[in-house]
Amino acid sequence: MSDYFSIFLSSANFRWVITGSLLLGFACGLIGTFVLLKKQSLISDAMAHAALPGVGIGFLFFNEKNLPVLLLGATLTSLLGTYLIQVIIKHSKLDTDAAIGVIISVFFGVGIVLLTFIQQHATGNHAGLKEFIFGQAASLVNRDVQLITVSAIVLVLITMVCFKEFKIAIFDPHFAKGLGIPVSLLNGVLMLLIVGIVVIGIQMVGVVLIAALLITPPLSARYWTDELPIMAGLSGVLGALSGAIGTWFSATIPNLPTGPMIVLVISAIFLISLLFGSKHGIVMKVVQTS
Amino acid sequence: MSYTGWIIITGILVGVTCGINGSLLVLRKTAMLADAISHTVLLGIVGAFFITQTLHGIPMLIGAAVVGLLTAYLVETLNQKGVQKDASIGVIFTSLFALAVVLLSFIGSQVHLDTEHALMGEIAFVPWNRFILHGIDLGPKAVWMLSAVLLISLTVIILFYKQIKISTFDHHYAILIGIPVGFIHYLLMTLVSLSTVASFNSVGAILVVAMLIVPGATAYLLSDRFINVILLSGLIGGLSAILGYWSAVQLNVSIAGAMATTTGLFFMLAFLFHREGLVIKYFRHRLRSQ
């Protein structure tokens, strides 16, 4: 057993996977901060679920598991799902919750239909498509991890460059407009960033649970600080930690899906922050009032 | 009764039970809480298995009810502690669901309960799992369980019809005239948990969301009257189950996925063609401008 571990840990592929999960987690936590501030937590969940049919369509188009094509398909259906939520809210009496619920469940259903269709009918090698549901870091080859790593870095850089503008546009859109900041363009950029991080993350974390990596780290960070830049940075670090630890567990224990393991780690971090957070933690409040 | 006959009856029971209970959630604008509960119920099922080491109906129903109530309670508590509503739903359901999936991957091969089953259910196996009492074959267990839950739901809705209706449309008025709104809320959440767990074997924990939310949302587009929405939602749920099953057999794809897709088709038709629908609005607009 220990031999197995040491061989595994020293392999270059494993180091790549851990690096990828670190960066992916960091990017999720960072971008998730703005998702939380814009109150779009559940919309990000819909974006993730809506990516599944795109993976199936991407496969059917070329009949092979070409990751960039699959991710392009995922991006398109994810954007379509997000757009349809807005359409439903705008043109009917349904509330946001119902609109999100309809899109999440129907897109996911269509995704499952496509995946089972591919399983029954497609001739190309379709092994591993199911991993997009719960994620499986062990199924990643070097090229996939490099794609994830590079994309995560790009997304982080874009977020950092637009950080100040995002902040003003979210907290005071009128003031931002007065300053000549293009608020609707920034909203569009933010949406693309969310879809981008969701799509590159689904192979590792899976469509079902990747939203947790956007929602939970900033929520945890909130218990330690009131400063937005610190909160965003801390959120990124917590995301990175849970990404790496979860992937480590999942890769060393057979049959353990990666996504749920990562989410368990970040949930534990949330619980600790909720209780012991230095700024708003429950214990801290009790100590202060007594 | 024939094999196909039992499957169709099971499907109709799933559609009607989820449709009726789900419509109440859509009307009460708590669709995403239902989404959360239908995920976390998996933890109740896995927990019941760990305690009893079997997959019997009654412990599963109890486990599901407990975890369903726990989910609603935790979301409410976090919300009162200052976490946004949708973020608290996001954190609670992803952490409990992740825990369930990780536990599930440890049970894995011992019983017929794995991640794939949890996701999509296996309605095709339902007729084989018989309920045998004193040596007499009484038909599939799932049919009994679903009928029981449907009966409980109908009883509760009829008994508390007035209270549910008033608390749904005018929360403050309901409190004013002394309706126990908290009790009604948790009562309905229990019904959601029971519907989910009874449907679990047939359509899985995730696709049941489609059966819960989409028929209700569709019915709400078509009518404003409380009783009509409930009945219509049950009808659409049942129809989706039949049509979904039929198309799944034709295409040889996941039955649960096809049922979810069919609810989506009904929703799309209603969205475009109901009295205030986009297509109708468009033509009315053109008629007026001529």
XYZ file of C-alpha atoms in Angstrom:
580
model
C 0.000 0.000 0.000
C 2.705 2.488 0.967
C 4.583 1.544 -2.189
C 1.493 2.349 -4.165
C 1.308 5.762 -2.492
C 4.921 6.690 -3.042
C 4.826 5.657 -6.695
C 1.660 7.605 -7.139
C 2.884 10.736 -5.399
C 6.118 10.823 -7.319
C 4.409 10.508 -10.697
C 4.485 13.588 -12.867
C 0.848 13.165 -13.813
C -0.238 13.313 -10.178
C 1.734 16.501 -9.590
C 0.059 18.044 -12.623
C -3.388 17.039 -11.399
C -2.764 18.553 -7.959
C -1.441 21.763 -9.534
C -4.517 21.934 -11.764
C -6.896 21.422 -8.853
C -5.097 24.104 -6.814
C -5.425 26.678 -9.572
C -8.975 25.671 -10.432
C -9.978 25.969 -6.770
C -8.310 29.360 -6.489
C -10.049 30.678 -9.600
C -13.423 29.348 -8.381
C -13.039 30.961 -4.971
C -11.978 34.281 -6.461
C -14.746 34.461 -9.062
C -17.239 33.022 -6.577
C -16.772 36.131 -4.419
C -18.485 38.195 -7.097
C -21.122 35.515 -7.664
C -22.009 35.781 -3.983
C -22.061 39.589 -4.048
C -24.350 39.571 -7.087
C -26.631 37.025 -5.343
C -26.252 34.592 -8.224
C -25.287 31.472 -6.280
C -28.069 29.291 -7.617
C -27.777 30.681 -11.148
C -24.198 29.413 -11.142
C -25.601 25.988 -10.218
C -27.913 26.204 -13.235
C -24.961 27.186 -15.458
C -23.137 24.051 -14.333
C -26.061 21.675 -14.881
C -26.817 23.263 -18.247
C -23.288 22.391 -19.399
C -24.038 18.649 -19.447
C -26.069 18.474 -22.699
C -23.294 20.499 -24.381
C -20.777 17.786 -23.505
C -23.037 15.214 -25.180
C -23.633 17.354 -28.263
C -19.912 18.099 -28.536
C -19.217 14.377 -28.557
C -21.930 13.559 -31.115
C -20.539 16.180 -33.497
C -17.098 14.635 -33.915
C -17.746 11.201 -32.452
C -14.629 11.391 -30.329
C -13.648 12.644 -26.907
C -11.951 15.826 -27.968
C -11.834 17.971 -24.818
C -11.810 21.447 -26.425
C -14.864 20.499 -28.529
C -16.704 19.093 -25.502
C -15.939 22.235 -23.523
C -17.082 24.465 -26.373
C -20.387 22.584 -26.467
C -20.648 22.902 -22.680
C -20.047 26.651 -22.894
C -22.778 27.116 -25.493
C -25.515 25.177 -23.683
C -24.499 26.757 -20.380
C -24.936 30.224 -21.884
C -28.210 29.140 -23.485
C -29.514 27.928 -20.107
C -28.539 31.204 -18.429
C -30.215 33.192 -21.189
C -33.406 31.112 -20.958
C -33.631 31.749 -17.201
C -33.686 35.489 -17.938
C -36.296 34.975 -20.685
C -38.568 32.968 -18.377
C -38.329 35.546 -15.585
C -38.947 38.427 -17.972
C -41.848 36.964 -19.929
C -43.855 35.029 -17.359
C -45.159 35.253 -13.820
C -42.711 32.600 -12.582
C -40.191 33.710 -9.967
C -36.412 33.309 -10.211
C -36.453 30.115 -8.135
C -38.926 28.348 -10.400
C -37.127 29.523 -13.552
C -33.779 28.216 -12.253
C -35.402 24.948 -11.146
C -36.952 24.369 -14.567
C -33.692 25.033 -16.421
C -31.504 22.979 -14.039
C -33.694 19.902 -14.151
C -34.649 19.945 -17.838
C -31.128 20.626 -19.124
C -29.744 17.951 -16.835
C -32.434 15.537 -18.057
C -31.557 16.254 -21.675
C -27.885 15.750 -20.795
C -28.633 12.322 -19.294
C -30.682 11.374 -22.376
C -27.770 12.350 -24.645
C -25.182 10.488 -22.555
C -27.267 7.303 -22.519
C -27.925 7.729 -26.256
C -24.172 7.953 -26.887
C -23.595 4.896 -24.726
C -26.084 2.850 -26.762
C -25.464 4.117 -30.260
C -22.143 5.909 -30.719
C -19.292 3.997 -32.284
C -16.408 6.186 -31.083
C -14.665 5.715 -27.752
C -17.004 7.352 -25.272
C -15.431 6.083 -22.060
C -15.208 8.766 -19.430
C -18.127 10.936 -20.521
C -19.948 9.947 -17.330
C -17.087 11.473 -15.340
C -18.480 14.865 -16.255
C -21.341 14.286 -13.797
C -19.342 13.859 -10.580
C -15.842 14.553 -11.848
C -12.871 12.226 -11.758
C -9.441 13.761 -11.470
C -7.801 10.383 -12.044
C -9.275 10.308 -15.565
C -7.425 13.477 -16.580
C -4.489 13.131 -18.934
C -1.659 15.646 -19.014
C -3.079 17.599 -21.923
C -6.434 18.057 -20.109
C -4.740 19.261 -16.941
C -2.615 21.726 -18.886
C -5.750 23.106 -20.512
C -7.398 23.493 -17.097
C -4.292 25.099 -15.583
C -3.751 27.620 -18.363
C -7.454 28.568 -18.533
C -7.640 28.993 -14.759
C -4.634 31.323 -14.825
C -6.190 33.375 -17.633
C -9.508 33.675 -15.768
C -7.739 34.709 -12.553
C -5.763 37.378 -14.418
C -8.917 38.792 -16.054
C -10.651 38.903 -12.665
C -7.718 40.710 -11.077
C -7.510 43.261 -13.869
C -11.244 44.065 -13.590
C -11.362 43.760 -9.793
C -11.962 47.432 -8.956
C -14.508 47.896 -11.726
C -16.436 44.796 -10.656
C -16.504 46.073 -7.108
C -17.925 49.492 -8.009
C -20.349 48.069 -10.580
C -21.811 45.644 -8.044
C -21.950 47.898 -4.980
C -23.052 51.094 -6.686
C -24.101 50.662 -10.319
C -25.388 54.260 -10.595
C -22.150 55.748 -9.320
C -20.247 53.442 -11.654
C -22.248 54.671 -14.627
C -21.526 58.242 -13.560
C -17.819 57.439 -13.602
C -18.206 56.122 -17.140
C -17.701 52.477 -16.194
C -19.552 50.211 -18.667
C -21.677 48.333 -16.110
C -23.549 46.054 -18.492
C -20.310 45.107 -20.261
C -18.805 44.218 -16.883
C -21.850 42.105 -16.036
C -21.343 40.283 -19.334
C -17.637 39.735 -18.595
C -18.471 38.402 -15.143
C -21.025 36.000 -16.608
C -18.447 34.736 -19.123
C -15.938 34.282 -16.297
C -18.447 32.183 -14.324
C -19.368 30.047 -17.329
C -15.664 29.739 -18.174
C -14.619 28.479 -14.748
C -17.614 26.144 -14.522
C -16.867 24.630 -17.914
C -13.150 24.040 -17.365
C -13.909 22.632 -13.912
C -16.587 20.091 -14.811
C -14.221 17.324 -15.864
C -12.503 17.446 -12.496
C -15.405 18.356 -10.183
C -18.497 17.401 -12.226
C -21.565 19.438 -13.179
C -23.599 18.427 -10.131
C -21.380 19.930 -7.468
C -19.058 22.485 -9.047
C -21.350 25.319 -7.941
C -20.314 24.529 -4.356
C -16.774 25.559 -5.227
C -18.132 28.967 -6.267
C -20.599 29.404 -3.387
C -18.912 28.027 -0.271
C -15.358 29.531 -0.276
C -16.487 33.197 -0.346
C -19.188 32.454 2.208
C -16.530 30.944 4.489
C -14.134 33.832 3.885
C -16.852 36.281 4.922
C -16.574 35.054 8.537
C -12.944 36.141 8.768
C -12.918 39.596 7.199
C -14.945 42.628 6.079
C -12.461 43.810 3.470
C -13.421 42.794 -0.065
C -9.880 42.287 -1.477
C -8.884 40.174 1.542
C -12.145 38.250 1.365
C -11.615 37.510 -2.341
C -8.017 36.418 -1.773
C -8.902 34.261 1.213
C -11.804 32.754 -0.713
C -9.380 31.828 -3.493
C -6.952 30.244 -1.015
C -9.739 28.230 0.669
C -10.964 27.089 -2.753
C -7.418 26.058 -3.710
C -6.922 24.170 -0.442
C -10.150 22.204 -0.778
C -9.477 21.527 -4.465
C -6.038 20.076 -3.739
C -6.979 18.131 -0.584
C -10.136 16.698 -2.159
C -8.291 15.668 -5.298
C -5.524 14.087 -3.218
C -8.051 11.921 -1.327
C -9.953 11.013 -4.451
C -6.815 10.057 -6.373
C -5.388 7.856 -3.625
C -8.610 6.026 -2.691
C -10.057 4.005 -5.568
C -13.635 4.668 -6.764
C -13.946 7.884 -4.809
C -15.388 10.579 -7.104
C -13.423 13.833 -6.959
C -16.211 16.422 -6.940
C -18.035 15.237 -3.810
C -14.696 14.832 -1.971
C -13.663 18.405 -2.782
C -17.079 19.642 -1.666
C -16.814 17.750 1.622
C -13.510 19.498 2.349
C -14.854 22.964 1.561
C -17.993 22.236 3.617
C -15.795 21.353 6.597
C -13.922 24.636 6.103
C -17.275 26.451 6.041
C -18.357 24.827 9.298
C -15.088 25.840 10.969
C -15.445 29.404 9.672
C -19.086 29.626 10.751
C -18.115 28.610 14.277
C -14.677 30.140 14.783
C -14.393 32.900 12.170
C -12.520 35.837 13.725
C -14.965 38.449 12.443
C -18.475 36.993 12.364
C -18.045 33.462 13.725
C -20.663 32.239 16.226
C -18.158 31.591 19.020
C -16.577 35.017 18.486
C -19.974 36.694 18.818
C -20.755 34.819 22.027
C -17.388 35.821 23.470
C -17.917 39.460 22.522
C -21.406 39.750 23.971
C -20.600 38.044 27.264
C -50.219 -7.394 -15.003
C -47.519 -7.221 -17.646
C -43.996 -5.903 -17.097
C -44.592 -2.776 -19.211
C -47.911 -2.168 -17.478
C -46.240 -1.996 -14.064
C -43.580 0.394 -15.348
C -46.208 2.705 -16.792
C -48.224 2.625 -13.560
C -45.078 3.395 -11.562
C -44.246 6.280 -13.893
C -47.742 7.730 -13.651
C -47.642 7.492 -9.846
C -44.283 9.305 -9.794
C -45.598 11.988 -12.141
C -48.852 12.574 -10.265
C -47.337 12.485 -6.749
C -44.451 14.792 -7.617
C -46.678 16.983 -9.784
C -49.221 17.624 -7.036
C -46.670 18.295 -4.298
C -44.385 20.239 -6.614
C -47.110 22.642 -7.722
C -47.473 23.836 -4.117
C -43.748 24.605 -4.009
C -43.843 26.596 -7.216
C -46.846 28.586 -5.959
C -45.077 29.199 -2.640
C -41.910 30.308 -4.482
C -39.755 27.703 -2.768
C -38.809 25.686 -5.853
C -35.090 25.714 -5.100
C -35.619 24.535 -1.539
C -37.372 21.541 -3.087
C -34.378 21.100 -5.381
C -32.130 21.105 -2.323
C -34.278 18.607 -0.427
C -34.509 16.201 -3.324
C -30.681 16.112 -3.388
C -30.140 15.762 0.340
C -32.755 13.020 0.718
C -30.031 10.759 -0.675
C -28.223 11.197 2.655
C -31.347 9.952 4.436
C -31.456 6.889 2.212
C -27.746 6.143 2.666
C -28.074 6.764 6.408
C -31.038 4.402 6.639
C -28.968 1.793 4.823
C -26.020 2.179 7.191
C -28.277 1.733 10.210
C -30.484 -1.113 8.993
C -28.156 -2.661 6.357
C -31.188 -3.131 4.092
C -33.068 -1.089 1.540
C -36.522 -1.462 3.058
C -39.173 1.138 2.421
C -40.084 2.292 5.920
C -36.559 3.143 7.234
C -35.856 4.885 3.922
C -39.007 7.007 4.262
C -38.114 7.925 7.845
C -34.503 8.746 6.949
C -35.682 10.894 4.053
C -38.212 12.767 6.150
C -35.608 13.481 8.834
C -32.961 14.726 6.391
C -35.551 16.710 4.412
C -36.675 18.550 7.530
C -33.058 19.005 8.596
C -32.283 20.606 5.218
C -35.208 23.034 5.468
C -34.250 23.839 9.057
C -30.540 24.421 8.328
C -31.306 26.652 5.340
C -33.683 28.683 7.496
C -31.124 28.932 10.331
C -28.273 30.074 8.084
C -30.602 32.574 6.479
C -31.450 34.011 9.895
C -27.725 34.223 10.649
C -27.403 36.644 7.750
C -26.487 34.377 4.838
C -28.379 35.136 1.601
C -31.221 32.735 0.986
C -29.907 31.221 -2.233
C -26.346 30.942 -0.934
C -27.572 29.125 2.173
C -29.557 26.716 0.003
C -26.413 26.220 -2.111
C -24.128 25.479 0.836
C -26.487 23.121 2.649
C -27.526 20.980 -0.273
C -24.077 20.617 -1.800
C -22.469 19.610 1.500
C -25.120 17.062 2.501
C -25.319 15.683 -1.030
C -21.531 15.408 -1.305
C -21.447 13.540 1.996
C -24.106 11.140 0.703
C -22.245 10.462 -2.550
C -18.940 9.846 -0.758
C -20.616 7.434 1.685
C -22.332 5.796 -1.272
C -19.030 5.124 -3.009
C -17.955 3.129 0.060
C -21.067 0.940 -0.061
C -20.828 0.612 -3.832
C -20.884 -2.977 -4.872
C -22.482 -4.473 -1.739
C -26.048 -3.612 -2.689
C -27.964 -2.249 -5.585
C -27.315 1.320 -4.546
C -24.624 3.228 -6.397
C -24.017 6.702 -7.738
C -25.512 5.947 -11.141
C -28.650 4.531 -9.569
C -28.859 7.542 -7.270
C -28.658 9.849 -10.276
C -31.017 8.289 -12.756
C -32.942 5.621 -10.884
C -33.793 2.405 -12.642
C -37.474 2.208 -13.363
C -36.826 -0.796 -15.608
C -35.956 -2.866 -12.507
C -38.949 -1.708 -10.478
C -41.305 -4.546 -11.553
C -38.796 -7.204 -10.362
C -38.730 -5.954 -6.795
C -41.982 -7.491 -5.520
C -43.908 -6.951 -2.345
C -44.664 -10.427 -1.017
C -46.865 -10.819 2.079
C -47.542 -14.299 3.531
C -46.431 -15.797 0.256
C -48.869 -13.747 -1.798
C -47.367 -11.600 -4.557
C -48.891 -8.128 -4.279
C -47.036 -6.419 -7.125
C -43.931 -4.187 -7.163
C -42.880 -2.557 -3.885
C -42.379 0.818 -5.552
C -46.043 0.933 -6.576
C -47.106 0.385 -2.959
C -44.722 2.988 -1.642
C -45.732 5.575 -4.230
C -49.448 4.901 -3.661
C -48.967 5.325 0.076
C -47.155 8.635 -0.370
C -49.760 9.845 -2.851
C -52.492 8.961 -0.387
C -50.693 10.746 2.467
C -50.149 13.819 0.274
C -53.787 13.971 -0.807
C -54.973 13.546 2.773
C -52.718 16.321 4.045
C -53.644 18.678 1.211
C -57.390 18.068 1.663
C -57.217 18.360 5.467
C -55.178 21.588 5.423
C -56.447 22.912 2.103
C -57.591 26.288 3.422
C -54.487 26.853 5.558
C -52.116 25.917 2.735
C -53.964 28.123 0.272
C -54.056 31.210 2.485
C -50.458 30.886 3.687
C -49.355 30.473 0.072
C -50.977 33.600 -1.290
C -50.887 35.929 1.713
C -48.254 35.034 4.278
C -48.903 37.989 6.577
C -52.664 37.590 6.552
C -52.201 33.911 7.367
C -50.099 34.766 10.418
C -52.652 37.386 11.422
C -55.575 34.961 11.477
C -53.551 32.426 13.435
C -52.559 29.849 10.811
C -49.410 28.008 11.982
C -47.400 28.966 8.866
C -44.203 27.393 10.155
C -45.963 24.088 10.706
C -47.531 24.203 7.233
C -44.123 24.971 5.693
C -42.385 22.035 7.347
C -45.380 19.787 6.645
C -45.080 20.484 2.915
C -41.304 19.992 3.036
C -41.945 16.575 4.591
C -44.264 15.736 1.701
C -41.485 16.722 -0.720
C -39.036 14.429 1.073
C -41.501 11.538 1.012
C -42.301 12.056 -2.681
C -38.598 12.148 -3.484
C -37.729 8.986 -1.633
C -40.711 7.097 -3.060
C -39.684 8.170 -6.573
C -36.001 7.526 -5.894
C -35.873 3.971 -7.222
C -37.640 4.979 -10.404
C -36.127 8.304 -11.435
C -33.197 8.945 -9.068
C -32.551 11.803 -6.688
C -31.613 14.450 -9.244
C -34.130 13.939 -12.022
C -36.971 13.890 -9.528
C -36.420 17.642 -9.389
C -37.793 17.858 -12.922
C -40.905 15.933 -11.918
C -41.371 18.207 -8.892
C -40.795 21.644 -10.354
C -41.520 21.601 -14.083
C -45.154 20.325 -14.114
C -45.982 22.807 -11.343
C -44.367 25.695 -13.222
C -46.189 24.660 -16.413
C -49.554 24.462 -14.649
C -49.004 27.840 -13.004
C -48.488 29.389 -16.457
C -51.797 27.922 -17.603
C -53.986 28.824 -14.652
C -54.256 31.197 -11.713
C -56.675 29.164 -9.635
C -55.091 27.261 -6.774
C -57.037 24.025 -7.225
C -56.633 24.071 -11.023
C -52.867 24.480 -10.741
C -52.633 21.465 -8.413
C -54.789 19.205 -10.574
C -53.247 20.341 -13.848
C -49.756 19.806 -12.435
C -50.619 16.234 -11.454
C -52.030 15.636 -14.926
C -48.955 17.055 -16.690
C -46.698 14.995 -14.408
C -48.568 11.801 -15.297
C -48.584 12.581 -19.020
C -44.843 13.383 -18.977
C -44.175 10.030 -17.364
C -46.119 8.118 -20.054
C -44.702 10.055 -23.018
C -41.212 10.022 -21.496
C -41.321 6.263 -21.066
C -42.571 5.752 -24.611
C -39.874 7.924 -26.202
C -37.150 6.390 -24.026
C -38.094 2.938 -25.311
C -38.116 4.193 -28.910
C -34.658 5.788 -28.640
C -33.205 3.311 -26.142
C -32.106 6.015 -23.682
C -32.465 6.724 -19.950
C -36.169 6.575 -18.999
C -35.831 9.107 -16.190
C -33.904 11.483 -18.446
C -36.586 11.191 -21.126
C -39.333 11.906 -18.571
C -37.475 15.043 -17.440
C -37.037 16.098 -21.067
C -40.766 15.597 -21.704
C -41.703 17.843 -18.779
C -39.415 20.410 -20.408
C -41.289 20.091 -23.714
C -44.633 20.640 -21.962
C -43.170 23.671 -20.238
C -41.867 25.096 -23.506
C -45.249 24.661 -25.214
C -47.060 26.317 -22.311
C -44.496 29.107 -22.137
C -44.860 29.957 -25.817
C -48.602 29.403 -26.299
C -50.413 30.207 -23.027
C -52.627 33.307 -22.871
C -49.721 35.595 -22.058
C -47.185 33.457 -23.909
C -44.526 34.889 -26.197
C -46.049 33.624 -29.466
C -49.579 34.710 -28.540
C -48.284 38.103 -27.420
C -46.453 38.493 -30.720
C -49.521 37.763 -32.847
C -51.754 39.936 -30.698
C -49.270 42.732 -31.117
C -49.245 42.303 -34.901
C -53.036 42.182 -35.087
C -53.277 45.398 -33.121
C -50.728 47.252 -35.211
C -52.457 46.349 -38.495
